[in-house]
CSV table of C-alpha atoms in Angstrom, one decimal:
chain,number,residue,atom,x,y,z
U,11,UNK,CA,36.2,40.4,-50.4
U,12,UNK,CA,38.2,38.6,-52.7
U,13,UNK,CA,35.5,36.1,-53.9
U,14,UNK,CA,38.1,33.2,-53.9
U,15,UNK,CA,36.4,29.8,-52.6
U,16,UNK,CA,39.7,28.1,-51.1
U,17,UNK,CA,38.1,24.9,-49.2
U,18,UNK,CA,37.0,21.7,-50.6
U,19,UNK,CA,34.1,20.2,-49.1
U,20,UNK,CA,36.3,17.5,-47.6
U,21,UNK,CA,38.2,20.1,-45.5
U,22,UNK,CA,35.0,22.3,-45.0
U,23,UNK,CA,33.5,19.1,-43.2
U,24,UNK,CA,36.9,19.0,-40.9
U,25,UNK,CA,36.1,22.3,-39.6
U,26,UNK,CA,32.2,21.7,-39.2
U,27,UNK,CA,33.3,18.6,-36.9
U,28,UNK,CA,36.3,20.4,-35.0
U,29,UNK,CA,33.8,23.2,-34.1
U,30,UNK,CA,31.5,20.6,-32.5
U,31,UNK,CA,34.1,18.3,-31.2
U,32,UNK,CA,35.2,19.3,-27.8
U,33,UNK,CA,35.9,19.8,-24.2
U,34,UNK,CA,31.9,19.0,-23.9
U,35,UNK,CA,32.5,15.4,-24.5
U,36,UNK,CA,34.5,15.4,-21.5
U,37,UNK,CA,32.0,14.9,-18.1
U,38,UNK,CA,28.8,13.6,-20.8
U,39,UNK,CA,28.9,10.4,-19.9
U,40,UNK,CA,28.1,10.8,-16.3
U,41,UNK,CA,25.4,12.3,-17.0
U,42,UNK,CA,24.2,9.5,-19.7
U,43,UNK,CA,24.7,7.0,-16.9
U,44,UNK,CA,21.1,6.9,-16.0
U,45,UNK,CA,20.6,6.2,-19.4
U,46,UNK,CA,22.8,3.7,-19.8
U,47,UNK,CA,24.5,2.2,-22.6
U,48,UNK,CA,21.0,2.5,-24.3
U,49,UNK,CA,21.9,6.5,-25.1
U,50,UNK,CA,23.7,5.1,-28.0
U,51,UNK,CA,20.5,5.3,-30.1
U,52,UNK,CA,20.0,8.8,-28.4
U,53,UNK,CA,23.1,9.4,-30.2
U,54,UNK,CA,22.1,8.5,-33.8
U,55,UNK,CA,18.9,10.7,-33.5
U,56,UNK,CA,20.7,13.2,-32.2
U,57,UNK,CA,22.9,13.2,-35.0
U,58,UNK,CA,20.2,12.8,-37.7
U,59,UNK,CA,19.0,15.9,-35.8
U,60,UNK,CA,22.4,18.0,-36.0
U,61,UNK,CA,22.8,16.9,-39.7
U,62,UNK,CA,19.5,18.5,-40.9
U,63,UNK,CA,20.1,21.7,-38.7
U,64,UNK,CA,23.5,21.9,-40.4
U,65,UNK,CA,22.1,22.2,-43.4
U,66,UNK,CA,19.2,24.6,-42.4
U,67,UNK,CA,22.4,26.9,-41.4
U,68,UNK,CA,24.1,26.2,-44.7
U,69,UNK,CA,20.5,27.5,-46.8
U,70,UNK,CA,20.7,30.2,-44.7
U,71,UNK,CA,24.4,31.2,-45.4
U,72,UNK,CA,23.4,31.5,-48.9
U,73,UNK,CA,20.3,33.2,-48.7
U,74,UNK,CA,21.8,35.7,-46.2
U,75,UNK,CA,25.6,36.1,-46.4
U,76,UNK,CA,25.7,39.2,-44.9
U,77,UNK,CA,23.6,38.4,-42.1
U,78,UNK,CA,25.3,39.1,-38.5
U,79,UNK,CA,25.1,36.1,-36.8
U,80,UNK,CA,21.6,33.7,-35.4
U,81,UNK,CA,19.9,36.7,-34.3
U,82,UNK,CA,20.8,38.0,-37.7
U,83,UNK,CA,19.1,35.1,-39.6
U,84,UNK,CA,15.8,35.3,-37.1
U,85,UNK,CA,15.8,39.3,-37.7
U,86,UNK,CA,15.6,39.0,-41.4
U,87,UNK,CA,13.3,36.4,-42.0
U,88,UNK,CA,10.6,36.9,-38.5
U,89,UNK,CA,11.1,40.3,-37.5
U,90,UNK,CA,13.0,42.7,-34.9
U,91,UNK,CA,11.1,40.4,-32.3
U,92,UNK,CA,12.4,37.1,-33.0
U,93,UNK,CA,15.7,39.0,-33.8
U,94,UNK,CA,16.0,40.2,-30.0
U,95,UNK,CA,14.8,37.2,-28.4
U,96,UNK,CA,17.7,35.5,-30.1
U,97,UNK,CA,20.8,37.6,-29.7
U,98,UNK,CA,19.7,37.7,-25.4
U,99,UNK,CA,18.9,33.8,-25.5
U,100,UNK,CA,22.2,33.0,-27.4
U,101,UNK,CA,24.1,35.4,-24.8
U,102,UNK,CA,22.7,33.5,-22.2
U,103,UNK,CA,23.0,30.1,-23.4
U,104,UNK,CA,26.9,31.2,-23.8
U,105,UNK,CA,27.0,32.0,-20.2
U,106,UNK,CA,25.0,28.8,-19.0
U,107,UNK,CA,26.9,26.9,-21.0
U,108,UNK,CA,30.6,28.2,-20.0
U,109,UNK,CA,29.3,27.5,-16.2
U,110,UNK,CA,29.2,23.5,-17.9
U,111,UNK,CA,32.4,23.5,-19.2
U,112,UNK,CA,34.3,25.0,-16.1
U,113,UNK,CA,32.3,22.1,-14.2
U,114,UNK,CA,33.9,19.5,-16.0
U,115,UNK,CA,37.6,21.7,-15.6
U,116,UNK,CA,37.2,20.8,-11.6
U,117,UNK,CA,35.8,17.1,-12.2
U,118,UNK,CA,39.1,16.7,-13.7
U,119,UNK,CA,41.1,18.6,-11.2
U,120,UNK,CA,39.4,16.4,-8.9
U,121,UNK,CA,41.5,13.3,-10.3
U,122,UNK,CA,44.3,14.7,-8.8
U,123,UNK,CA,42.3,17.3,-5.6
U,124,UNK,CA,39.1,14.8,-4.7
U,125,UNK,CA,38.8,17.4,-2.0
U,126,UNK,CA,37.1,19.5,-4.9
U,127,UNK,CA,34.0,16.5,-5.0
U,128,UNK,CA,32.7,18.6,-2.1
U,129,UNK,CA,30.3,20.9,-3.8
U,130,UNK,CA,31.2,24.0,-1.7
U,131,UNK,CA,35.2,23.5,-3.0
U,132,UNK,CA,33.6,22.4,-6.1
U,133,UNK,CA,31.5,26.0,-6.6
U,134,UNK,CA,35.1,28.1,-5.5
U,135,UNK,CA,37.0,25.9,-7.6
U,136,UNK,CA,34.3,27.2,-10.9
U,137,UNK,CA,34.4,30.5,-10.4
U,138,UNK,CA,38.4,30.3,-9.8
U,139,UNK,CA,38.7,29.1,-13.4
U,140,UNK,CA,35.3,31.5,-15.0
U,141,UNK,CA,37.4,34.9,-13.2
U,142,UNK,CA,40.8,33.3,-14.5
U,143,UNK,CA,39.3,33.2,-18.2
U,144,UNK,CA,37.6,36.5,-17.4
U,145,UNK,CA,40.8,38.3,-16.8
U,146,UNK,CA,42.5,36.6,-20.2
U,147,UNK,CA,39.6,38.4,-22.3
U,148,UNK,CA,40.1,41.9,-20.5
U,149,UNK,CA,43.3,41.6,-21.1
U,150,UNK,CA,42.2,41.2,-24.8
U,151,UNK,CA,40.7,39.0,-27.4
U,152,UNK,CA,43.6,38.0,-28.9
U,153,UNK,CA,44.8,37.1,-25.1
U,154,UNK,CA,41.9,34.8,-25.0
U,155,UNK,CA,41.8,33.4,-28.0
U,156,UNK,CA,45.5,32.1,-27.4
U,157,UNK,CA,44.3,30.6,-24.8
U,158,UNK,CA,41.5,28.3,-26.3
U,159,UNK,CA,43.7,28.4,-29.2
U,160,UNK,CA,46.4,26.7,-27.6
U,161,UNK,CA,44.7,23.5,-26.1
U,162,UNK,CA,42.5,22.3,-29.1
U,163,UNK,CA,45.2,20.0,-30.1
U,164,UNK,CA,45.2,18.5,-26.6
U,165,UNK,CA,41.8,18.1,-25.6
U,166,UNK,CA,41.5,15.7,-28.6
U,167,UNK,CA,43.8,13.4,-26.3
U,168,UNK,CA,41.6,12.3,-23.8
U,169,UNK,CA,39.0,11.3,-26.5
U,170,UNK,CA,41.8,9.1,-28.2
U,171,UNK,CA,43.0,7.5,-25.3
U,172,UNK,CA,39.5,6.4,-24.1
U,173,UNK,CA,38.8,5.0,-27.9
U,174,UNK,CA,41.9,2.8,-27.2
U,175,UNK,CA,41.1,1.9,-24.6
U,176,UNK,CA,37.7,0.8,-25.2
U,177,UNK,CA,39.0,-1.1,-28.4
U,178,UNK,CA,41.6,-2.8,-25.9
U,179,UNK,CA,39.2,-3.9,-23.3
U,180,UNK,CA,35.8,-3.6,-23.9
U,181,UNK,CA,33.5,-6.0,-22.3
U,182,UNK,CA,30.4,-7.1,-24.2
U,183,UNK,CA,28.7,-8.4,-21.3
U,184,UNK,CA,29.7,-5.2,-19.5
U,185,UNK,CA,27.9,-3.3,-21.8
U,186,UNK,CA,24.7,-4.8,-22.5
U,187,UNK,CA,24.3,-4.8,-18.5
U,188,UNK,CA,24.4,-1.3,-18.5
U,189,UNK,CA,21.8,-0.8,-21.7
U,190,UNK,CA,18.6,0.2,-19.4
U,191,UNK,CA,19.2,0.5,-15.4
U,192,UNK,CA,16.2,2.2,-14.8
U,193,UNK,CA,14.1,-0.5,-16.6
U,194,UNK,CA,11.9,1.8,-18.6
U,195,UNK,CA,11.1,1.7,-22.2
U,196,UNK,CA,13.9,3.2,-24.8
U,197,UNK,CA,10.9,5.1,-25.5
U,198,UNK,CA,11.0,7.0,-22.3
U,199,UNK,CA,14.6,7.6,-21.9
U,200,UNK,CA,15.8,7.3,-24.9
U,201,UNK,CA,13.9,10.9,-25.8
U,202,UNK,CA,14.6,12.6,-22.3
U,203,UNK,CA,18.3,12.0,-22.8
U,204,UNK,CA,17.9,14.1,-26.0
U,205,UNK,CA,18.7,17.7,-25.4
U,206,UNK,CA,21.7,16.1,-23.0
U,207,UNK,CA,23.4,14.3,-25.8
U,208,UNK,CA,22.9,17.6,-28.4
U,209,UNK,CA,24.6,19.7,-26.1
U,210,UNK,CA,28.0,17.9,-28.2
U,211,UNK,CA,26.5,18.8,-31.5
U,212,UNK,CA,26.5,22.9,-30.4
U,213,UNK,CA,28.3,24.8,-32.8
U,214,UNK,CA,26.4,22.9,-35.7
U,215,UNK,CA,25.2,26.2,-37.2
U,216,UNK,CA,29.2,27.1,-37.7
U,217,UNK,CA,28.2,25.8,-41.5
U,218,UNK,CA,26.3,29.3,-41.9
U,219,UNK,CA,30.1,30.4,-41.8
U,220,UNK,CA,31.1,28.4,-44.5
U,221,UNK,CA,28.9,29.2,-47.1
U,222,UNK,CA,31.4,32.0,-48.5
U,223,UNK,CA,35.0,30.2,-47.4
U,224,UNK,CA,33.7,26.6,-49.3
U,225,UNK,CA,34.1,25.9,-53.0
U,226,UNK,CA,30.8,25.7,-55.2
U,227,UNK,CA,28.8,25.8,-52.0
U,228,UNK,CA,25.3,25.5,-53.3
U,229,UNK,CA,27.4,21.6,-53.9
U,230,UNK,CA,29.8,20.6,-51.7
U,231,UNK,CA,28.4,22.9,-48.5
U,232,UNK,CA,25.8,20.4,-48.1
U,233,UNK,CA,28.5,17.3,-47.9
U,234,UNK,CA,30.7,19.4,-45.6
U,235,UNK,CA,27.7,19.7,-43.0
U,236,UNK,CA,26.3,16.2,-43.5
U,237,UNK,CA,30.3,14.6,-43.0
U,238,UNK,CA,31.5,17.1,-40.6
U,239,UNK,CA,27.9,15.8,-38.1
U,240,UNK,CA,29.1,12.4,-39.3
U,241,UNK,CA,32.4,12.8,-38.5
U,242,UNK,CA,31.7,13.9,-34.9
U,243,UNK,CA,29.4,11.6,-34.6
U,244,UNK,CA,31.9,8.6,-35.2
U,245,UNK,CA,34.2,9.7,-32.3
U,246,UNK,CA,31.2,10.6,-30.0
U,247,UNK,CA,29.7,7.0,-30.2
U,248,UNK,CA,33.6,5.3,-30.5
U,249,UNK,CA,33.9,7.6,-27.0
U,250,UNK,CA,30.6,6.8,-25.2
U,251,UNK,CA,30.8,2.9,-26.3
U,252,UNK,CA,34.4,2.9,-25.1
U,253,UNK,CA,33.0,4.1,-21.5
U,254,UNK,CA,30.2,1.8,-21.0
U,255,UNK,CA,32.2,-1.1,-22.4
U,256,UNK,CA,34.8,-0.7,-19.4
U,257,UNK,CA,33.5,1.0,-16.7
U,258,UNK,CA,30.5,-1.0,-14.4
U,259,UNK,CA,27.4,1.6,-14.3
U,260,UNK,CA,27.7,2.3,-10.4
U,261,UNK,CA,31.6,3.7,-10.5
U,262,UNK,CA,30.4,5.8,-13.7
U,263,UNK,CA,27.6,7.3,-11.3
U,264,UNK,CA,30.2,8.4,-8.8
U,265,UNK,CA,33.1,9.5,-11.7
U,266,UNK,CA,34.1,13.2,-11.7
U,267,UNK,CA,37.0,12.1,-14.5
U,268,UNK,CA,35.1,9.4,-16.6
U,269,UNK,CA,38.1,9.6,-19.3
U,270,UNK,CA,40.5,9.6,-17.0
U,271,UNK,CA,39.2,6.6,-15.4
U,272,UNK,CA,39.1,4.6,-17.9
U,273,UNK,CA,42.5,5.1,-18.9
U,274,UNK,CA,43.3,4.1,-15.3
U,275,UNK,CA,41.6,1.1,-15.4
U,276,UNK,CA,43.1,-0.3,-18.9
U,277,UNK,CA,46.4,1.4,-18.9
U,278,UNK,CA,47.2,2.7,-15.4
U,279,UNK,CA,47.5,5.6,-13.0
U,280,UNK,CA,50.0,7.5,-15.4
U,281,UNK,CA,48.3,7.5,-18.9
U,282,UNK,CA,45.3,8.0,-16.6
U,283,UNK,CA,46.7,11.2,-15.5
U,284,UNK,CA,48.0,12.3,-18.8
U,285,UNK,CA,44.0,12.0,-19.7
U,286,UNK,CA,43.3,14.4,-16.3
U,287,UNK,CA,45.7,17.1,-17.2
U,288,UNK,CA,44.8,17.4,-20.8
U,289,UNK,CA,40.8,17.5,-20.0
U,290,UNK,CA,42.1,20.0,-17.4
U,291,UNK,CA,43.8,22.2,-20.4
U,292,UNK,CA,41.3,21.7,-22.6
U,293,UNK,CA,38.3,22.8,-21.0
U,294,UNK,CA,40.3,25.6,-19.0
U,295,UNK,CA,41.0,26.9,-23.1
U,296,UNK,CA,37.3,26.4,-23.8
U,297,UNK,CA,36.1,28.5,-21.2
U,298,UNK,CA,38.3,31.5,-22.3
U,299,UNK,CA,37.2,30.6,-25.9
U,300,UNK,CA,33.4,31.1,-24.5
U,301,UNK,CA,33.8,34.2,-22.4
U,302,UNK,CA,35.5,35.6,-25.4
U,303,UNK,CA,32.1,34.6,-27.6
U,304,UNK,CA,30.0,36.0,-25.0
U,305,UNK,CA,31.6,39.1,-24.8
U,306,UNK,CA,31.4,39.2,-28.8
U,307,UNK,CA,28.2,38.4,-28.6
U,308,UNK,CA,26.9,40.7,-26.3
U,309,UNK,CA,28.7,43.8,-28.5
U,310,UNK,CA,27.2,42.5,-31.7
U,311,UNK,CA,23.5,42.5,-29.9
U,312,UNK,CA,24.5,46.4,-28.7
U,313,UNK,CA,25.4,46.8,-32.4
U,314,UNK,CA,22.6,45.4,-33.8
U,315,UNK,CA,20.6,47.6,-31.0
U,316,UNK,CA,19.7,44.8,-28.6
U,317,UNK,CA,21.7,45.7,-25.7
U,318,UNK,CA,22.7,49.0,-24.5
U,319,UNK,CA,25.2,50.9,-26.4
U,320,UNK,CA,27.8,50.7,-23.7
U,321,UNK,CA,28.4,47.1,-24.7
U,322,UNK,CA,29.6,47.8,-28.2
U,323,UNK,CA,31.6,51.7,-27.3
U,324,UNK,CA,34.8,51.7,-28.6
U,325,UNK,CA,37.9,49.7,-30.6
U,326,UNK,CA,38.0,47.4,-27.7
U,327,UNK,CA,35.7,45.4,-25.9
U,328,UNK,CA,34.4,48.0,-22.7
U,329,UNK,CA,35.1,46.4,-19.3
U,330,UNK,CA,31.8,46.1,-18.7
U,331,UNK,CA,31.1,43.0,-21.2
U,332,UNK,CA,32.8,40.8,-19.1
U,333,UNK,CA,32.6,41.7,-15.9
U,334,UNK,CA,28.8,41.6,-15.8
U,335,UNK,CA,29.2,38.4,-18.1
U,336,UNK,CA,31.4,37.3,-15.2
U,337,UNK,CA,29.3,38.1,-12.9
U,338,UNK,CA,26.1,36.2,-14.3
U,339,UNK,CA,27.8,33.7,-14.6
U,340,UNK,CA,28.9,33.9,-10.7
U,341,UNK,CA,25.4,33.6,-9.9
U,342,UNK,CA,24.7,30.3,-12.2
U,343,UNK,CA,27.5,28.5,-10.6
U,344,UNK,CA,26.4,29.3,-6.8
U,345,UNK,CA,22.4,28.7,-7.7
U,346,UNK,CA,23.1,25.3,-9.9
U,347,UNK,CA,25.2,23.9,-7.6
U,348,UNK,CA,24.1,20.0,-6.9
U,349,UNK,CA,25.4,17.4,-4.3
U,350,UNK,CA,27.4,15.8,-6.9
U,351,UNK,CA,29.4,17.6,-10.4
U,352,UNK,CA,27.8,15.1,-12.8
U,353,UNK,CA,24.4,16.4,-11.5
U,354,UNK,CA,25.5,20.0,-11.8
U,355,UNK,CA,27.0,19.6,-15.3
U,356,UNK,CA,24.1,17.9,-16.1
U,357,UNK,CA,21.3,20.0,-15.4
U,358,UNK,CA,23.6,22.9,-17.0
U,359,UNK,CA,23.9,21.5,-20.3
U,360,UNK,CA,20.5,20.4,-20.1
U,361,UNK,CA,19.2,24.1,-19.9
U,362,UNK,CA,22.1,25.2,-22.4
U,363,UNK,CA,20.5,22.4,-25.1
U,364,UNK,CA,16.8,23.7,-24.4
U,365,UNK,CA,17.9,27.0,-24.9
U,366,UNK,CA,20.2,26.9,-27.8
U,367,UNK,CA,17.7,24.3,-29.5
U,368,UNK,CA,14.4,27.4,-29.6
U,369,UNK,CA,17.1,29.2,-31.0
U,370,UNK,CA,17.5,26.8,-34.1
U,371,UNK,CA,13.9,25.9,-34.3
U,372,UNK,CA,13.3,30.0,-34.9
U,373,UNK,CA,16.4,29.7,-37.3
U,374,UNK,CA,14.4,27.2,-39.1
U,375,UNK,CA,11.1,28.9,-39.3
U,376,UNK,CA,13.4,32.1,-40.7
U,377,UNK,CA,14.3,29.3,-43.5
U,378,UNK,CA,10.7,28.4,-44.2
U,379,UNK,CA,9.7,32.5,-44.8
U,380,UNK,CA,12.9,33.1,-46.6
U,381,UNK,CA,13.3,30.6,-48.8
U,382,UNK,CA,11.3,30.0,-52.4
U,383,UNK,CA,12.4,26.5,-53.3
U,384,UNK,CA,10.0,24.3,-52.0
U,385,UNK,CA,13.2,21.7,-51.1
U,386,UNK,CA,14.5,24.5,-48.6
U,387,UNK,CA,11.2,24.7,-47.3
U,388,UNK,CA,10.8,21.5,-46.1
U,389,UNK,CA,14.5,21.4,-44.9
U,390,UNK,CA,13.3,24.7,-42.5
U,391,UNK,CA,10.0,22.1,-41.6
U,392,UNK,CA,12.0,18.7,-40.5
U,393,UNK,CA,14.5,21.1,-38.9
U,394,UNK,CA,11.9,22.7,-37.3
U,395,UNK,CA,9.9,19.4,-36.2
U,396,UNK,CA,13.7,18.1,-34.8
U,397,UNK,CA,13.9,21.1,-32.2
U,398,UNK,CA,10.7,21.3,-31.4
U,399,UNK,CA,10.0,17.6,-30.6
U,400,UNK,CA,13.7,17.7,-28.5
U,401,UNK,CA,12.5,20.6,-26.6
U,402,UNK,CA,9.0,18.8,-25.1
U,403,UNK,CA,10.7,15.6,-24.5
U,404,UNK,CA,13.3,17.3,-22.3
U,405,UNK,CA,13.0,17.3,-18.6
U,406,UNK,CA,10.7,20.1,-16.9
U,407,UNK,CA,13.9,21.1,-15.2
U,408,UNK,CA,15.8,22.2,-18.5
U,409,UNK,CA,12.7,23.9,-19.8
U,410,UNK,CA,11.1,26.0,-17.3
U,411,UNK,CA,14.4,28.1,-17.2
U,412,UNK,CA,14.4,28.7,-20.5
U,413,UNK,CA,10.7,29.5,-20.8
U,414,UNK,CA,12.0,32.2,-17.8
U,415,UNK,CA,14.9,33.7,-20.2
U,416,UNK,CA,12.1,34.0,-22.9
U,417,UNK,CA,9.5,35.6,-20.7
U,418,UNK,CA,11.7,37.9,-19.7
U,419,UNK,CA,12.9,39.2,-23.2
U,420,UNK,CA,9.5,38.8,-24.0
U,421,UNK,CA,8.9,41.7,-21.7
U,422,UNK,CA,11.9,43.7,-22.0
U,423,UNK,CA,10.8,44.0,-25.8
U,424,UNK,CA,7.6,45.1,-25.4
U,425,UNK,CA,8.7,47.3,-22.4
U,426,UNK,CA,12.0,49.3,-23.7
U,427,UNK,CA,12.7,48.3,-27.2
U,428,UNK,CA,9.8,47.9,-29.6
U,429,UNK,CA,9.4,51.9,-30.2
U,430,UNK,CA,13.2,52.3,-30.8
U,431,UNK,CA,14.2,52.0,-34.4
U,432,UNK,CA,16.4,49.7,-35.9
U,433,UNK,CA,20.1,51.0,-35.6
U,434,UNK,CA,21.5,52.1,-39.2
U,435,UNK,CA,24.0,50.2,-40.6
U,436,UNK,CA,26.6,52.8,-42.4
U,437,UNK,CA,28.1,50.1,-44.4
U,438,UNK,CA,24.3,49.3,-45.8
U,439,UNK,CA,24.3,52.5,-47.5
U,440,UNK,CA,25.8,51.1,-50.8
U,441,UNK,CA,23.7,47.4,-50.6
């Protein structure tokens, strides 16, 4: 390592929002519509939320540089345990979550094919584009990568479009007609929308990452975090504002394309379907960006000892990574599948939030054994408190799968892996 510190904090905080800012945007709002415009506030908790997470990831960057990963961070500050339950919950949450994102791919190619609003074209049309993104990362990682690589530019697009959109024709009235349709308290629905709306801010503990790339990090890493949430934060709201200030609630209900349609309604069929086809190529290079991570992720858990050695053999990725990755993934699209793709997307990232969000609150209570400085301490505690409190607001539904995936570990662990030793590290030797 070279020990040069090349980003500012300015530039750090550009990264920590591009790696939040995304494809998952794209079908949220559908989802939200129950809400109503009323999610707003869901989305200022949320982000107050995501900003203290980013900076439990940042503490833990510094304390533990050389740490491989979240199942790295719960390892060394809970235990082998905590460590294993993380790297198989993480793996999961990748394949849950990819299901979501090639969802909202066919809500968009249903702008242009509404035959695909029929959930049995709808479930061929997902695992179409999750064996498409499959065969990329065989083919390589570098293969895949190009391929999410390639449509980060675009997928920003749609987001812009809608914002002017919104600016150009948002209707006040509109929009405080949609704040509460069920009637209930914000108190009620406000909470249970949580875990939805977080599902944008995953990718949050990408500030772990930084800790070495940023310039004086133990200053400017905490400003990179707190402006990159910020930052994303900005466009999320500008986004979900521009949607409820345009569209009446009951067309958002039925939406597969809520971008797209909203560019239709202000600016017509053509920008409209500039929106589709760059939603389309943007989540279509999101999913080969999150195969790609759960095959990574699944050969550093081999590595680490989590999984079976066959998952990590070699120079190159074994077939087997994505092909049973693939395959689970199969069976998530055909047993999630709902009358409607809102619903389905929905309930996906739902379960993907739930999951990914234990996973931070045990990255938090690693922060609170780690750490001596009583100010890091009670970072680890309100960090904690966040997921925690997200988690039992969320819908049974979300929950009781992920309660499932731990149950399962749980046993696995005490079954098969808590006599085996912990894998030695030959690169340790000189630490």
């Amino acid at each position: 390592m070279s020990g040069k510190h090349t980003l500012g904090w300015g530039l750090a905080a550009l990264v920590v929002a591009g790696n939040m800012i995304g494809s998952g945007l794209y079908l949220l709002p559908v989802t939200l519509a129950s809400t109503g415009s009323s999610s707003l506030i869901g989305w200022l908790v949320a982000a107050v939320g995501a900003g203290v997470l980013a900076l439990v990831f940042g503490a833990l960057g510094r304390l533990i540089p050389e740490a491989d990963g979240l199942s790295g961070f719960a390892e060394k500050g809970l235990g082998r345990f905590f460590g294993f339950q993380v790297a198989l919950a993480f793996w999961t949450a990748c394949l849950v979550g990819n299901v979501a994102v090639a969802v909202a791919a066919t809500g968009y190619l249903a702008f242009f094919w509404p035959a695909l609003k029929d959930p049995v074209a709808a479930t061929f049309c997902n695992l179409g584009i999750i064996w498409l993104a499959t065969l990329a990362y065989m083919a390589g990682a570098k293969t895949a990568s190009w391929f999410a690589a390639a449509a980060l530019v675009v997928g920003l697009i749609p987001i812009v479009i809608a914002v002017a959109a919104g600016v150009a024709a948002f209707d006040l009235q509109l929009f405080a007609a949609s704040w509460s349709p069920s009637g209930e308290p914000l108190t009620a629905t406000v909470p249970a929308a949580l875990v939805v709306i977080f599902w944008a801010y995953l990718g949050v503990e990408s500030a772990a990452a930084l800790s070495s790339k940023v310039r004086d990090p133990a200053r400017n890493l905490g400003r990179a975090s707190l402006a990159g949430v910020a930052l994303a934060t900005g466009v999320y709201v500008a986004a979900t504002v521009s949607v409820f200030g345009v569209i009446p609630l009951q067309a958002l209900t039925q939406s597969t394309s809520p971008y797209a349609d909203l560019a239709g309604r202000v600016f017509g069929a053509s920008i409209a379907g500039l929106v589709a086809v760059c939603a389309v190529a943007k989540t279509m290079g999101t999913v080969g960006g999150w195969v790609m991570m759960a095959g990574e992720t699944a050969r550093a858990a081999a590595r680490q000892g989590y999984l079976p050695k066959g998952f990590a053999e070699g120079d190159r990725t074994p077939i087997i990574n994505p092909l049973l990755g693939a395959a689970i993934m199969s069976i998530v699209t055909i047993l999630s599948g709902q009358p409607t793709l809102g619903g389905q997307f929905g309930m996906l990232v739902g379960v993907t939030s739930v999951l990914t969000l234990c996973i931070y609150a045990v990255c938090s209570a690693s922060l609170f054994r780690l750490a001596r400085r009583s100010q890091a301490r009670g970072l680890a505690l309100v960090g904690l408190a966040f997921a925690v409190a997200a988690v039992a607001t969320a819908a049974s539904g979300y929950v009781v799968p992920t309660l499932i995936v731990f149950a399962l570990t749980a046993a696995a662990w005490f079954s098969f892996m808590r006599s085996r030793p912990a894998p030695v590290d030959p690169g340790s030797a000189e630490a």
